[in-house]
Amino acid sequence: MTFIGKDFLLGSKAAVSLYEGFAEDQPIFDYHCHLPVREIAENRRFNNLFEIWLEGDHYKWRAMRANGEPERFATGDASPRDKFLAWARTVPFTLRNPLYHWTHLELQRYFGISEILDADSAPRIWEEANAILESGELDVHRILDKFSVHTICTSDDPADILEHHARIEASGLRTRVLPTFRPDAALRVNLPSNFNDWIDRLEQVAGGSVNSFQSFLDALEQRQRDFHKAGCRLSDHGLDICYTEACTAAEAEAIFNHARNGRAASAEDHRKFASFLMFFLGQLYAASDWTMQLHLGALRNVNSRAKQVHGPDTGFDAMGGTSQVHALAEYLDKLESAGTLPRTIVYNSNPVENYAFATLIGSFSAEGIPGKVQFGSGWWFLDQKEGIEWQLNALSNVGLLSRFVGMVTDSRSFMSYPRHEYFRRVLCNLLGSEMESGLLPMDEALVGHTVRDICFGNAERYFGLPAITGAPAAQNHRREG
């Protein structure tokens, strides 16, 4: 029997019916990811299975390290084939880790390979997958079409010139690809060397000198307008916590000037400056009818030696334990009190606070905007079956699951689109099992409408992105196991 069969993760007839009738054929609305926009613009073709699958995947690197594989097979100088073989040696040890599911789901959906990956099968799988890649069947644009990807919102720094987005718009690609405004670098007055290097870049694209705090704010506002013209309607922030310290404009200006002169802000001054800037940015987003995303609480780069050797974002991160809800409540309330709270999605990295997040969003409802503040999908260490179910259950019990805007890939890999299928199967299994047990009506039209909306429709309505023509519509992509 094939491991990833037709009814994978679907434990009841009702679950199968929901998935096949209401979820499977929905397009993908990937409103948060880290896909390299240059590779979309250039329609990258991948030379081998390593390039498309392992090249930047810190999830797999973590597993390989945990399995004792030398670093040269993760981020080092080993050959692409040897790195793939090291991953194949690791796969049997990932049982019950979501990587085991994702690995075999991806091999099936991209290459039609149903064989279990291990050290023995690896050479065959390497050759079979590489032959498909060599044929050109899986260049970036064909991947997006294959998986009916309707919309992609990439993550873009305000200092990026957006040239690749302009190329994509002119290319005729059916998938709508829009930038997302991610100004994390603007808060880093505690790292003056990095901060000033970034401002040098910002000056070049904003068209003016940043020689004062006001000109700094003006440059950010100019870039926000530039992003808006390019179709952007979302921002994104990766924050340790929401920043809610009291900070006057004069205090923020002094901290800014010190950083420009090479003096690192203290921890207290960094929090104050970040608080001022996050309130300023929230107001900009509200005025432009944008959606603000807050990814909260990850404990990043905890292994300082590894960060020094390999750089940031290479798999040395953890789930944070700092309470988030009080600071988040203060931040949302400050914007709400000023009449400038934009649509907001909050992502929680620690399931201990799932119910706190889910109840908090219900305190910031808005007439005429269903689900204005959203509890985002299971994120990072929680984008697996159990984490997805925890998020869905918390939202269902204290809010409106039916208004949820659904799953994101949050990925740098073009091999990650089956994560949407994975989420949809988990969703349908959860609702289908409750239909079978009598907790929900045995009414496919009622429950199926909610499934369809969560998979695509809610996001399409919620974000209000610029209209496009020729985007992938719902298609039949039934996949037999």
XYZ file of C-alpha atoms in Angstrom, residues 155-369:
215
model
C 8.582 39.365 1.783
C 10.395 42.528 0.680
C 12.575 45.039 2.476
C 11.672 48.733 2.087
C 15.170 49.219 0.641
C 14.464 46.737 -2.184
C 13.928 48.412 -5.545
C 11.110 46.048 -6.630
C 12.561 45.578 -10.105
C 11.787 41.865 -10.066
C 8.143 42.524 -9.289
C 7.969 44.844 -12.291
C 9.448 42.094 -14.476
C 6.920 39.570 -13.194
C 4.015 41.916 -13.851
C 5.189 42.353 -17.443
C 5.832 38.633 -17.965
C 2.242 37.462 -18.363
C 2.558 35.010 -15.450
C -0.949 33.943 -14.441
C -0.090 33.895 -10.742
C -0.441 37.298 -9.091
C 2.871 38.090 -7.347
C 2.901 41.128 -5.064
C 5.407 42.523 -2.569
C 4.947 42.621 1.192
C 6.443 45.517 3.160
C 8.807 44.074 5.829
C 10.612 46.919 7.639
C 12.275 44.925 10.442
C 15.624 46.576 9.665
C 14.151 49.986 10.486
C 13.915 49.040 14.176
C 17.539 47.934 14.672
C 19.028 50.992 16.372
C 20.673 48.521 18.762
C 22.875 47.405 15.846
C 24.128 50.731 14.459
C 26.483 49.289 11.845
C 23.705 47.215 10.285
C 21.202 50.031 10.752
C 23.368 52.599 8.973
C 24.270 50.252 6.129
C 20.563 49.672 5.621
C 19.806 53.409 5.650
C 22.417 53.873 2.919
C 20.371 51.473 0.799
C 17.120 53.169 1.788
C 18.421 56.557 0.657
C 19.186 55.226 -2.804
C 15.663 53.942 -3.442
C 13.727 56.637 -1.580
C 15.304 59.382 -3.657
C 16.595 61.633 -0.885
C 19.099 61.968 1.909
C 18.228 60.516 5.309
C 20.031 63.083 7.430
C 17.455 63.533 10.172
C 14.804 61.582 12.020
C 12.038 63.300 10.079
C 13.698 62.482 6.756
C 13.942 58.870 7.972
C 10.194 58.759 8.584
C 9.597 60.487 5.251
C 11.712 57.878 3.463
C 9.732 55.029 5.045
C 6.471 56.699 4.056
C 7.748 57.202 0.517
C 8.669 53.535 0.232
C 5.289 52.541 1.622
C 3.683 54.573 -1.174
C 6.014 52.981 -3.735
C 5.058 49.513 -2.508
C 1.379 50.450 -2.690
C 1.799 51.489 -6.336
C 3.394 48.090 -6.970
C 0.253 46.371 -5.660
C 1.372 45.773 -2.082
C -1.428 45.690 0.487
C 0.302 43.786 3.308
C 3.102 44.443 5.758
C 4.907 41.888 7.875
C 6.921 42.152 11.085
C 9.014 39.505 12.839
C 9.080 40.680 16.463
C 10.315 39.209 19.725
C 7.345 40.973 21.346
C 5.030 43.846 20.503
C 6.730 47.067 21.544
C 4.550 49.278 23.733
C 6.927 51.559 25.635
C 5.979 55.225 25.914
C 8.211 57.258 23.614
C 7.942 60.850 22.452
C 9.075 62.023 19.035
C 11.937 63.889 20.691
C 13.112 60.727 22.454
C 12.881 58.691 19.258
C 14.834 61.378 17.421
C 17.632 61.325 20.011
C 17.890 57.531 19.842
C 17.963 57.692 16.045
C 20.716 60.313 16.066
C 22.828 58.259 18.448
C 22.493 55.215 16.202
C 23.425 57.260 13.138
C 26.541 58.319 15.011
C 27.437 54.696 15.719
C 26.202 54.446 19.312
C 24.134 51.318 19.969
C 20.798 51.878 21.671
C 20.398 50.281 25.073
C 17.776 47.571 25.461
C 15.389 50.134 26.963
C 15.992 52.706 24.235
C 15.624 50.047 21.539
C 12.213 49.113 22.919
C 11.181 52.768 23.056
C 12.309 53.509 19.504
C 10.668 50.355 18.175
C 7.441 51.286 19.983
C 7.375 54.729 18.377
C 8.085 53.307 14.938
C 5.545 50.484 15.141
C 2.819 52.976 16.052
C 3.887 55.227 13.176
C 3.822 52.301 10.743
C 0.480 50.989 12.000
C -1.034 54.379 11.237
C 0.423 54.323 7.719
C -1.075 50.900 7.077
C -4.507 51.911 8.317
C -4.511 55.003 6.114
C -3.747 52.857 3.058
C -6.213 50.068 3.977
C -3.394 47.544 4.329
C -3.210 44.382 6.417
C -0.483 44.212 9.067
C 1.026 40.826 9.967
C 2.772 40.299 13.318
C 4.902 37.169 13.720
C 5.539 37.092 17.450
C 7.687 35.298 19.945
C 10.255 33.216 18.089
C 13.569 32.863 19.906
C 15.993 33.419 17.054
C 19.642 32.453 16.603
C 20.039 31.012 20.105
C 23.357 29.336 19.241
C 25.719 32.299 18.998
C 28.668 30.256 17.778
C 26.572 28.743 14.993
C 25.260 32.178 14.016
C 28.811 33.480 13.781
C 29.861 30.572 11.576
C 26.754 30.078 9.423
C 24.879 33.376 9.686
C 21.280 34.030 10.800
C 18.239 32.005 9.735
C 20.135 28.754 9.276
C 18.154 26.581 11.684
C 19.333 27.581 15.152
C 16.053 28.982 16.459
C 13.531 27.941 19.098
C 10.005 28.509 20.314
C 9.984 31.538 22.620
C 8.628 31.359 26.145
C 7.965 35.076 26.717
C 4.312 35.981 27.283
C 3.005 37.881 24.278
C -0.624 38.683 24.950
C -0.289 41.667 27.300
C 2.031 43.618 25.018
C -0.018 42.668 21.965
C -3.205 43.865 23.660
C -1.578 47.191 24.517
C -0.323 47.682 20.971
C -3.663 46.896 19.333
C -5.493 49.064 21.858
C -3.175 52.011 21.219
C -3.909 51.881 17.495
C -7.624 51.273 18.072
C -7.848 54.232 20.468
C -6.320 56.460 17.800
C -8.771 55.142 15.205
C -5.873 53.696 13.188
C -5.954 49.940 13.755
C -5.496 48.271 10.355
C -6.576 44.783 9.438
C -4.168 42.643 11.441
C -3.052 39.009 11.508
C -1.215 37.813 14.615
C 0.851 34.628 14.544
C 1.689 32.852 17.784
C 4.809 30.711 18.146
C 3.943 29.100 21.508
C 0.732 27.034 21.822
C 0.492 27.885 25.521
C -0.973 31.227 24.414
C -3.290 29.989 21.666
C -6.457 30.668 23.624
C -5.148 34.029 24.784
C -4.514 35.064 21.175
C -7.844 33.674 20.001
C -9.807 35.592 22.652
C -7.812 38.779 22.145
C -8.677 39.114 18.463
C -12.384 39.034 19.309
C -11.943 42.199 21.357
C -11.068 44.190 18.234
C -13.957 43.497 15.902
C -15.106 46.121 13.418
C -18.473 46.741 11.850
C -18.459 45.772 8.198
C -15.098 43.943 8.312
